[in-house]
Coordinates of C-alpha atoms in Angstrom, one line a residue:
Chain A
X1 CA 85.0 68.5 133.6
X2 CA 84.3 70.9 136.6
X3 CA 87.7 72.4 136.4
X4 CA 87.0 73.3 132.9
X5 CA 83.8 75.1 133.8
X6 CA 85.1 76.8 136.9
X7 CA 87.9 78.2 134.5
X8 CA 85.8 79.0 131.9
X9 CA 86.1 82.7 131.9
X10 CA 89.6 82.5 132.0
X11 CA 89.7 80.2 128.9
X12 CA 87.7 83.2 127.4
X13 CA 89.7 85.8 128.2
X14 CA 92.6 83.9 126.4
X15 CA 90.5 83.3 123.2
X16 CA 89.6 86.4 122.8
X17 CA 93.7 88.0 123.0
X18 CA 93.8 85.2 120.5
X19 CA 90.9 86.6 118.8
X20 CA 91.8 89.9 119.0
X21 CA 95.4 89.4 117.8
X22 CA 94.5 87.4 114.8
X23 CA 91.5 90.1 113.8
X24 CA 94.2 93.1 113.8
X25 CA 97.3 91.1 112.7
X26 CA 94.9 90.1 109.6
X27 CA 93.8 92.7 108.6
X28 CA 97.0 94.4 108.3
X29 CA 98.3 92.0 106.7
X30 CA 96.5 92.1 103.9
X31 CA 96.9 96.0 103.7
X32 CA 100.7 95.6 103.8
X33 CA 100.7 92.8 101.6
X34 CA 98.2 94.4 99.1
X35 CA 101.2 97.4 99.2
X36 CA 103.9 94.8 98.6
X37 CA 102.2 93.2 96.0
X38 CA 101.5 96.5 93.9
X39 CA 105.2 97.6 94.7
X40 CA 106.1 93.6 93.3
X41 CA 104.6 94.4 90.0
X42 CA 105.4 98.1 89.4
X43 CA 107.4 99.5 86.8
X44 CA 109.6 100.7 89.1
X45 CA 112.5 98.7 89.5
X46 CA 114.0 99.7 93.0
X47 CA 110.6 99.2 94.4
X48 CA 110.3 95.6 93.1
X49 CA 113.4 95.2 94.2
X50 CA 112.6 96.1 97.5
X51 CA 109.4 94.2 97.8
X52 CA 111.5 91.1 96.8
X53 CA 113.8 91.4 99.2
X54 CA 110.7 92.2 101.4
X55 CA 109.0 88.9 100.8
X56 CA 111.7 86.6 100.9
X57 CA 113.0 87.9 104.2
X58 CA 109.7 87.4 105.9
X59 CA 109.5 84.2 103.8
X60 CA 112.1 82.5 104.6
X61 CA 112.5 83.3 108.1
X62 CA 111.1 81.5 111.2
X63 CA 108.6 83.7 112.9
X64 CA 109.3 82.7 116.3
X65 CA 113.1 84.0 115.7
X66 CA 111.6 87.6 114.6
X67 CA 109.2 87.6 117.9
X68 CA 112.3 87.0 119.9
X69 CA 114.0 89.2 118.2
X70 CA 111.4 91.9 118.0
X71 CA 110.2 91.5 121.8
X72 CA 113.7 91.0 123.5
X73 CA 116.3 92.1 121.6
X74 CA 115.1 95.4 119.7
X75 CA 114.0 97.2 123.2
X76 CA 117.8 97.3 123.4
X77 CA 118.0 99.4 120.2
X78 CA 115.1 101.8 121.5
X79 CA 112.4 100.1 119.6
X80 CA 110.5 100.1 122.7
X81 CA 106.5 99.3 122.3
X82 CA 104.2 96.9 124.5
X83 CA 104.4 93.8 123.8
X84 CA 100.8 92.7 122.3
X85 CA 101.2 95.8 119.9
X86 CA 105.1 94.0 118.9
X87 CA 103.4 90.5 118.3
X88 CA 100.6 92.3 115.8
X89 CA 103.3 94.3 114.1
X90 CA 105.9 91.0 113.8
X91 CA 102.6 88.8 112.8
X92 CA 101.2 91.5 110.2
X93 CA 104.9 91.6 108.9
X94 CA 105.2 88.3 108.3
X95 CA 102.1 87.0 106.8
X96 CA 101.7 90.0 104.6
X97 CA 104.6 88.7 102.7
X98 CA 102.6 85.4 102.0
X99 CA 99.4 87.4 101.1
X100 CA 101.8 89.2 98.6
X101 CA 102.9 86.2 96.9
X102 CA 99.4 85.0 96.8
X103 CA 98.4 88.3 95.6
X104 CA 101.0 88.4 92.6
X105 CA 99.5 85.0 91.4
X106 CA 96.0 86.5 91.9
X107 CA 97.4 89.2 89.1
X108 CA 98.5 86.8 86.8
X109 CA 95.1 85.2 86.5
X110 CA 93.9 88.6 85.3
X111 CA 93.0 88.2 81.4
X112 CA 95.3 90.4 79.2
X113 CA 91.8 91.9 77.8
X114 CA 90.8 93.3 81.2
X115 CA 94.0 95.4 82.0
X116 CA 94.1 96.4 77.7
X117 CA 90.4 97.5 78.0
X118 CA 91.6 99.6 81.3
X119 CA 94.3 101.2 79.4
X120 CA 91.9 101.9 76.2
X121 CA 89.4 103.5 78.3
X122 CA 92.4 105.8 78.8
X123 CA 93.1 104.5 82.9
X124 CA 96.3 105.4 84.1
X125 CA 98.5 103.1 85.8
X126 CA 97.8 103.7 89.2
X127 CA 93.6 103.6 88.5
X128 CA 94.2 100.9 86.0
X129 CA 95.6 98.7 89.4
X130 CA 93.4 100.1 91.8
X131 CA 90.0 100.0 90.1
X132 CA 91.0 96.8 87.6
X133 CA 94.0 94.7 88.8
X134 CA 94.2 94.6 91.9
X135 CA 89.9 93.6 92.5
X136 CA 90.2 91.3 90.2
X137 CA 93.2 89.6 91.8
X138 CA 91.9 89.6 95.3
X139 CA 88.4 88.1 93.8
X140 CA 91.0 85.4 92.6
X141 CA 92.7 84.4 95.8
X142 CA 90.0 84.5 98.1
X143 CA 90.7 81.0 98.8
X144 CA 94.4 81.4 99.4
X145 CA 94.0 84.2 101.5
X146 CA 91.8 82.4 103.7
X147 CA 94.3 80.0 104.3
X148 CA 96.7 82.3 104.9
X149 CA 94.4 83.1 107.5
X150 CA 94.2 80.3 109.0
X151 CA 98.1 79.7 109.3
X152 CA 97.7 83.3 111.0
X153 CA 95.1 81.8 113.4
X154 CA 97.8 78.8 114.2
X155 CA 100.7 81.0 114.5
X156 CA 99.2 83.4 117.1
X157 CA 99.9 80.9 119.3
X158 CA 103.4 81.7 119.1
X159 CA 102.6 84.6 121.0
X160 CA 102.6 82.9 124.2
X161 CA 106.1 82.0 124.0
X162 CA 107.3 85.9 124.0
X163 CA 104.8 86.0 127.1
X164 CA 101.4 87.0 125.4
X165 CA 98.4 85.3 127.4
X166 CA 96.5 84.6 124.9
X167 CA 94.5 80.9 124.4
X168 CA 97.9 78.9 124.3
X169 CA 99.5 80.5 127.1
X170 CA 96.1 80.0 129.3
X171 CA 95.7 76.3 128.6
X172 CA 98.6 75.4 129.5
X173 CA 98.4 77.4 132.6
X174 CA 95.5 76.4 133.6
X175 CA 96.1 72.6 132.8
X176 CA 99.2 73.1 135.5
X177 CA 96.8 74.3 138.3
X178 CA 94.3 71.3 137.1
X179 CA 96.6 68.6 136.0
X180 CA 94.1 67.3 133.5
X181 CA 96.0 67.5 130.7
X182 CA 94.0 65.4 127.8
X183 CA 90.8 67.3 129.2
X184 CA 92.2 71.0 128.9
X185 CA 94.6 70.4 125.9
X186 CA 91.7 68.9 123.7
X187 CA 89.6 71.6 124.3
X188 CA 92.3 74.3 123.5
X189 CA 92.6 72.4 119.7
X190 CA 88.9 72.1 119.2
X191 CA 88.7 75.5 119.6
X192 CA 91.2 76.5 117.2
X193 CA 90.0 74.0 114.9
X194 CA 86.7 75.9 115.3
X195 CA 88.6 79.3 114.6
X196 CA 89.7 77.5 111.7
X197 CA 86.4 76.1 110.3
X198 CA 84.9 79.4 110.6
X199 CA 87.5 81.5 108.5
X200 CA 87.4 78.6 106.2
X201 CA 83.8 78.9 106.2
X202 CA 83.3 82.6 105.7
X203 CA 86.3 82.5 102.5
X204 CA 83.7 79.5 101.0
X205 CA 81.1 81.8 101.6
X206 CA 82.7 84.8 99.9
X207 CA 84.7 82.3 97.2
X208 CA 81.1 82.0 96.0
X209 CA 79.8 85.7 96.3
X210 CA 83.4 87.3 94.8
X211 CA 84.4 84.7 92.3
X212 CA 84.9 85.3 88.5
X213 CA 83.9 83.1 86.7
X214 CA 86.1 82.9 83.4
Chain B
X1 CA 107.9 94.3 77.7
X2 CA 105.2 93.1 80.7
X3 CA 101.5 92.7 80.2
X4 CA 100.4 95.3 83.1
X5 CA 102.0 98.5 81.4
X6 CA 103.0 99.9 77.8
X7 CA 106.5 100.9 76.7
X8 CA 106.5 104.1 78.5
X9 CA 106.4 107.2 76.2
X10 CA 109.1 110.4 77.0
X11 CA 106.5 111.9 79.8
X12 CA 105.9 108.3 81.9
X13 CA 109.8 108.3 81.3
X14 CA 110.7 111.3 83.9
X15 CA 107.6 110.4 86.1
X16 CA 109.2 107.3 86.6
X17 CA 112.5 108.9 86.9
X18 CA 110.7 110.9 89.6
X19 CA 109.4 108.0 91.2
X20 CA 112.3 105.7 91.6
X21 CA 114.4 109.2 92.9
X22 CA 111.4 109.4 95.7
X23 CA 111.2 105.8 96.1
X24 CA 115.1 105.4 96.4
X25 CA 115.1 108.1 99.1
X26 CA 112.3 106.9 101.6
X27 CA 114.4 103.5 101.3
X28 CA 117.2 105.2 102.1
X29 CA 115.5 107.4 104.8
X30 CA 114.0 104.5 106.7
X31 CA 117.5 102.6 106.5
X32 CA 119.1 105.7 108.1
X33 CA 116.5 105.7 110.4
X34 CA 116.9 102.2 111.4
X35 CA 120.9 102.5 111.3
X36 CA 121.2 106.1 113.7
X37 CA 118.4 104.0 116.3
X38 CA 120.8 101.3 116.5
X39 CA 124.2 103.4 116.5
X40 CA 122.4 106.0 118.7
X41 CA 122.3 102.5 121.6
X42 CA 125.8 101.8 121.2
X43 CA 124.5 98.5 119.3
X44 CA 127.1 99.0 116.0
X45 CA 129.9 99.3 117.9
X46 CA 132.4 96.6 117.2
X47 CA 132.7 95.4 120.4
X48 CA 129.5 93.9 120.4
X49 CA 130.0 91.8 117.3
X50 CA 133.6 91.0 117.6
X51 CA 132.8 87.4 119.3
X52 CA 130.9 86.7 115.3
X53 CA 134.4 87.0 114.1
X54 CA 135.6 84.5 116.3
X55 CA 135.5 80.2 115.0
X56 CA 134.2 79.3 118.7
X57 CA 131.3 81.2 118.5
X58 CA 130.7 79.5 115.0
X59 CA 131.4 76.5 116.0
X60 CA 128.5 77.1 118.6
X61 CA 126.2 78.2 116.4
X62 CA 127.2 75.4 114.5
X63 CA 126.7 72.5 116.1
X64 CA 122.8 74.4 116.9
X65 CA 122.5 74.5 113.0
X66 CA 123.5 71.2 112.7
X67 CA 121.0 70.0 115.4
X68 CA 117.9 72.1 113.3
X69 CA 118.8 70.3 110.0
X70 CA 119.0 66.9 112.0
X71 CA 115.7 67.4 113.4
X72 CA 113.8 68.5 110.2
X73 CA 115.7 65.4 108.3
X74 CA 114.2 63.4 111.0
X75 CA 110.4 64.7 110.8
X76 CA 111.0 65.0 106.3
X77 CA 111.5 61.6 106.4
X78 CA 108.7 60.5 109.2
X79 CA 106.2 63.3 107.9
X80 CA 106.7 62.2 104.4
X81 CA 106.3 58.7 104.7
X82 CA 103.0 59.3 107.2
X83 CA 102.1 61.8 104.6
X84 CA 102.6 59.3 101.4
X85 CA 100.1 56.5 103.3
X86 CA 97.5 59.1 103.8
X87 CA 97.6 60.7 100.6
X88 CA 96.9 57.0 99.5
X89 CA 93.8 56.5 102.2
X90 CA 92.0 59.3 101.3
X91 CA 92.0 58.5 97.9
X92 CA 91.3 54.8 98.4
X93 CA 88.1 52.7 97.5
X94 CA 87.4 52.3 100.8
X95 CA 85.3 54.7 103.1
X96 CA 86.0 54.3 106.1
X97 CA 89.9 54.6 105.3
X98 CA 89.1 57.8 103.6
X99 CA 87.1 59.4 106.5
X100 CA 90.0 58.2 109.0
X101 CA 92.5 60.1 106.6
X102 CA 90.2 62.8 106.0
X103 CA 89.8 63.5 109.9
X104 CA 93.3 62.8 110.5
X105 CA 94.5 65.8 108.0
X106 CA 91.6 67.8 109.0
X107 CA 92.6 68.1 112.9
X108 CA 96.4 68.0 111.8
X109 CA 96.3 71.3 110.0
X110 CA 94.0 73.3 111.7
X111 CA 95.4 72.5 115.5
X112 CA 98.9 74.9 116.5
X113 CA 102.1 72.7 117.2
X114 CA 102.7 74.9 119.8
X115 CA 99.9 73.7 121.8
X116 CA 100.6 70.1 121.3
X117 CA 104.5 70.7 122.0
X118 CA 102.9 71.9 125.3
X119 CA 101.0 68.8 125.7
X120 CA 103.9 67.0 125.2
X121 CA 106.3 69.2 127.6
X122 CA 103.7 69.9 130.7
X123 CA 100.8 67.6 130.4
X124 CA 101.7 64.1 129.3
X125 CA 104.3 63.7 132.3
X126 CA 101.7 64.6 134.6
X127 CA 100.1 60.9 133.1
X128 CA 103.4 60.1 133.8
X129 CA 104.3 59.8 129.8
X130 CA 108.0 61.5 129.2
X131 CA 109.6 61.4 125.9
X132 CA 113.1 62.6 125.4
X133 CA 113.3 66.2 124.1
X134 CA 114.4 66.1 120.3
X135 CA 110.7 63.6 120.4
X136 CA 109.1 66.6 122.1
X137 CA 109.4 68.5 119.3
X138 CA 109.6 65.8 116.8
X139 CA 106.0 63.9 117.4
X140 CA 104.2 67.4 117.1
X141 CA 105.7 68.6 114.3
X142 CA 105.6 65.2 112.3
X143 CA 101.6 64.9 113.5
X144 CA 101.1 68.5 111.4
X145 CA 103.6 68.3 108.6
X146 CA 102.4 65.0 107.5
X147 CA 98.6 66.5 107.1
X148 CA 100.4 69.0 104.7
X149 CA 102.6 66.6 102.9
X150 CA 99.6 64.3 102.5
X151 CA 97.9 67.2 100.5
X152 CA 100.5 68.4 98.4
X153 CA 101.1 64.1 97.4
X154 CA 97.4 63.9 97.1
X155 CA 97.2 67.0 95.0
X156 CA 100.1 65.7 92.4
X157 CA 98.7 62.5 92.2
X158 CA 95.3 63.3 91.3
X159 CA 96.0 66.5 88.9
X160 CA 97.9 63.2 86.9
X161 CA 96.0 62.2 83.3
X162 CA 94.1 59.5 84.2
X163 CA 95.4 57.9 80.5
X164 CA 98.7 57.5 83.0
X165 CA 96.8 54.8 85.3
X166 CA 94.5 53.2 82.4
X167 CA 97.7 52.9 80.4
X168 CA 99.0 51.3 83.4
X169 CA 96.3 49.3 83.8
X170 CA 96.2 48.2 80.1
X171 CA 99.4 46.9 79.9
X172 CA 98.6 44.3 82.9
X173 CA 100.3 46.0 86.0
X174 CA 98.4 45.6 89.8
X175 CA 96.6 49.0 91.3
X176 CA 100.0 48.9 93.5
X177 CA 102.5 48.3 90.5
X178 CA 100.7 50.9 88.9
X179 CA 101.4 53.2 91.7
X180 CA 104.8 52.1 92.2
X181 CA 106.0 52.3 88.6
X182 CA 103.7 55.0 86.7
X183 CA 101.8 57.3 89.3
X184 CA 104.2 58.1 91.9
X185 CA 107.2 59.0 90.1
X186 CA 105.5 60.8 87.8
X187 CA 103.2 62.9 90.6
X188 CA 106.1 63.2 92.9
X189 CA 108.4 65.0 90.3
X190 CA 105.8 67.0 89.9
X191 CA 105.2 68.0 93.6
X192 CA 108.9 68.2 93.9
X193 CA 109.0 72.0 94.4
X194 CA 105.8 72.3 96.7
X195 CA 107.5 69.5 98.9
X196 CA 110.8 71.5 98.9
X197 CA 109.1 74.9 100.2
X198 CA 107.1 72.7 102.7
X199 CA 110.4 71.2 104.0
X200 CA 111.7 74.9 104.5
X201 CA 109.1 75.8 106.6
X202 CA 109.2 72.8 108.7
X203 CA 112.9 73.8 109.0
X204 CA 111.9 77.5 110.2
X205 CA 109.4 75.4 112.6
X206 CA 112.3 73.6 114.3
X207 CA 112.9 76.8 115.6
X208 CA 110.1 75.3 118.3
X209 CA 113.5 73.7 119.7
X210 CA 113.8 76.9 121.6
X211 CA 110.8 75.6 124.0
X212 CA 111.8 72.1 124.5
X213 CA 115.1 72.9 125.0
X214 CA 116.3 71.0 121.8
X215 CA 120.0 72.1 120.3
X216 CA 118.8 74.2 117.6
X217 CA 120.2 77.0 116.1
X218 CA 117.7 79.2 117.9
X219 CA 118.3 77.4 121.3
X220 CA 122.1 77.9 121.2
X221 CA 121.9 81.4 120.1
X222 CA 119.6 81.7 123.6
X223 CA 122.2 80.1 125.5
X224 CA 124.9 82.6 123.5
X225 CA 122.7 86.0 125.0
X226 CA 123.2 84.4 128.2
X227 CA 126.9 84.1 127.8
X228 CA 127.9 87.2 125.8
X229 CA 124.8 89.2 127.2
X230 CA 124.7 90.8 123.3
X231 CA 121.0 90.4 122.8
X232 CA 120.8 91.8 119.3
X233 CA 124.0 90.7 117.1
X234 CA 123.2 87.7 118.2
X235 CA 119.7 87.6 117.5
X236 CA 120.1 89.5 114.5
X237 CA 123.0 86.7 113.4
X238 CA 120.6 83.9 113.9
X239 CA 118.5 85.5 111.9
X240 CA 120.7 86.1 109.1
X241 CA 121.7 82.5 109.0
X242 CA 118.1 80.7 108.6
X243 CA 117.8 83.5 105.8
X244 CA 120.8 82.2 104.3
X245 CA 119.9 78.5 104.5
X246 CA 116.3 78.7 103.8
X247 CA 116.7 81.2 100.8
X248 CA 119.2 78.9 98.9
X249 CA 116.0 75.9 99.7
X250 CA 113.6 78.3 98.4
X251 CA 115.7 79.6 95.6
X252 CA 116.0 75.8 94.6
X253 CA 112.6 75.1 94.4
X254 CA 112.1 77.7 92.4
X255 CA 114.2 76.8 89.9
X256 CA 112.7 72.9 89.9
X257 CA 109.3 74.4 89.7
X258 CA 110.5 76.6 86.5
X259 CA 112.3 73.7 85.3
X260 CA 109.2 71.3 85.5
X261 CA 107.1 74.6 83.7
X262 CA 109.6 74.2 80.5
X263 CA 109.5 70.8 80.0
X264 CA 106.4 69.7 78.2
X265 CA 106.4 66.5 79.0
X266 CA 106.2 67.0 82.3
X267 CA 103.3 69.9 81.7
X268 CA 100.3 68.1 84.0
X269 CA 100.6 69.9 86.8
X270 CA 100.0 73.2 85.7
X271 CA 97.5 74.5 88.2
X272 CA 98.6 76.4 91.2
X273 CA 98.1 73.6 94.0
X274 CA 96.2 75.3 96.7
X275 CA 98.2 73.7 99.8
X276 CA 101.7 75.4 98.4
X277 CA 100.2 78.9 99.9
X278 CA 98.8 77.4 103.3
X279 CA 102.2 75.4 103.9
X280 CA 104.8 77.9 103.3
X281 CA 102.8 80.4 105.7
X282 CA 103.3 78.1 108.3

């Protein structure tokens, strides 16, 4: 138990890369995925054609192969950036395509009435979506967005394999100075189940404050 | 023609003309962008992606695709079965079977693999505990998929008409018969496309391989950059072929989801389940 206190401010410093990752990587993502989602539904057809192909790229592949990919093989092409700024972008990238989708479903719970009424009132399309639609449709998936959120949390820890020190990467270095595995190791998962419980937590909280109730 | 906008009249016409020529050329733009960075390297030069054309690379790659399908058959079929027995303990009569379910999916789904696949690879053989690497990855990832397989079977199970079970019931079969015969069949039709998009991202998570040193696709294709020293065809091959094989999974389950939405029969399980967003984002 000593080692655990000695290394304390270590285990801190870790949390909060993870912490800080997971803030920035979030809220992008649910910038770029509102974007996707608004280019999804457009009338447009090349840009719903491009956010398809947008979101089932990032859905369907694994993100560790786009953080290797991004953090040792695209340097090579002159894509050179540090690489805590490459894990945000690659993590952003790739969740924002599952706040999309969740977004999309968010707009299809809109009533019909809501998005006529916006047009009567003589809304164009772009106000219609930004002061109507889109809202509504984020007031819809609050729950699903948080856990999106929570995957986010989870997969941050991916960032220690590209070499990111972040709560992962320090538990595991810190259990090979200490050799108490079962000791650092649980503490590591009870804090991101804590990370967890709190977004899941603050998404009840707002579920009740945002939801419509129709 | 969609409920968001109106048939466009002659002046939305050429704004959207306007907007798909704009649109079309910052696609374009940030392709070419993309394109010169990498021909600017020396990256598109064939050289570098001759050895793709070659069988023995494929047959590399291959054998490391082969080994990613064999491990996510292996944790499917463990995961699903965990996942079917705690679906059915949290919603048993008894409580203390339910808490112990309810904990159990609790910790599984809110705790990284990663960090257990690092319990497994650096702190359990300092106990003096070594399992052999495909179990590495295998134990972890079974411990979290089955938490999310539990939920989606739990989900299609109790969003069934509860006419199904008294029906059941009333015609004389045992709480397990009824299971066997009416619920589960019924509820895991349902479920079938959730459980499909939850088995392609436990495919994308065998890409974990990489750490333990498993033969995975994602593993060999390290072991190629060491060989070839081509960082990004190779990288950006991988890439394209867990695209390939996880886009025809996902396109299939989106055709048994719309398939289940036309048939009325089948029309139960209507609701959005709330675990098909969480599990796919894994």
């Amino acid at each position: 138990m000593n080692a655990l206190f000695e290394d304390f401010g270590s285990l801190a410093e870790g949390l909060g890369m993870t912490l800080l990752i997971l803030a920035t990587a979030g809220i992008g993502s649910i910038v770029l995925g509102a974007f996707v989602a608004v280019a999804r539904i457009s009338p447009l057809r090349i840009l719903r054609g491009a956010a398809f192909a947008y979101a089932q790229f990032f859905i369907n592949v694994p993100l560790l192969a786009l953080l290797i990919l991004a953090v040792f093989a695209l340097p090579a092409a002159g894509f050179i950036l540090p690489v805590v700024p490459t894990v945000v972008i690659v993590l952003a990238a790739y969740e924002s395509a599952y706040v999309a989708e969740a977004l999309r479903s968010g707009v299809n719970t809109v009533p019909q009435g809501q998005i006529e009424a916006a047009r009567a009132l003589g809304l164009t399309f772009g106000q219609s979506l930004r002061l109507v639609i889109v809202p509504q449709a984020f007031r819809a998936v609050v729950q699903p967005l948080g856990n999106i959120m929570i995957a986010l949390a989870l997969n941050t820890s991916l960032a220690a394999v590209v070499g990111v020190v972040e709560l992962t990467a320090h538990v595991n270095k810190v259990n090979l100075v200490y050799a108490q595995p079962v000791l650092f190791y649980t503490t590591g998962g009870l804090v991101y189940m804590a990370i967890a419980l709190a977004i899941g937590l603050l998404t009840g909280r707002l579920e009740r404050k945002l939801v419509v109730i129709r | 023609m969609n409920r968001i906008y109106d048939e466009p009249g002659p002046r939305t016409r050429r704004n959207m003309r306007i907007g798909s020529a704009v649109s079309f050329v910052a696609i374009a733009a940030l392709l070419a962008f993309a394109t010169g960075q990498f021909a600017a390297h020396g990256q598109l030069e064939p050289a570098k992606w001759a050895p793709f054309l070659t069988p023995t690379v494929w047959l590399y790659l291959g054998a490391g695709l082969a080994g990613t399908l064999q491990a996510a058959a292996i944790v499917a079929v463990l995961g699903g079965f965990l996942g079917l027995l705690l679906a059915l303990g949290r919603i048993s009569r008894s409580r203390p079977i339910r808490w112990l379910c309810s904990t159990y999916i609790e910790i599984a789904r809110t705790v990284p693999v990663l960090l257990l696949i690092y319990l497994m690879l650096f702190g359990l053989p300092q106990l003096g505990i070594n399992a052999p690497t495909v179990w590495k990855m295998v134990i972890p990832l079974t411990f979290c998929t089955s938490a999310v397989f539990a939920e989606i079977l739990r989900a299609g199970i109790t969003s069934l008409p509860s006419g199904q079970s008294e029906a059941a019931m009333s015609l004389g079969l045992s709480n397990a018969q009824a299971l066997r015969y009416v619920i589960l069949p019924q509820a895991a039709r349902n479920v079938s496309p959730s459980l499909l998009s939850q088995f392609v991202s436990l495919l994308k998570d065998t890409t974990l391989g990489y750490i333990v040193a498993y033969t995975d696709l994602l593993y060999r294709g390290q072991l190629l950059t060491s060989y070839l020293h081509e960082l990004i065809p190779t990288y950006i091959v991988i890439t394209l072929v867990y695209l390939t094989v996880s886009a025809s999974l996902t396109a299939l389950a989106t055709r048994l989801q719309k398939r289940l939405d036309r048939k009325p029969t089948l029309a139960v399980v209507q609701a959005p389940l709330p675990a098909l967003e969480t599990v796919s984002a894994k």
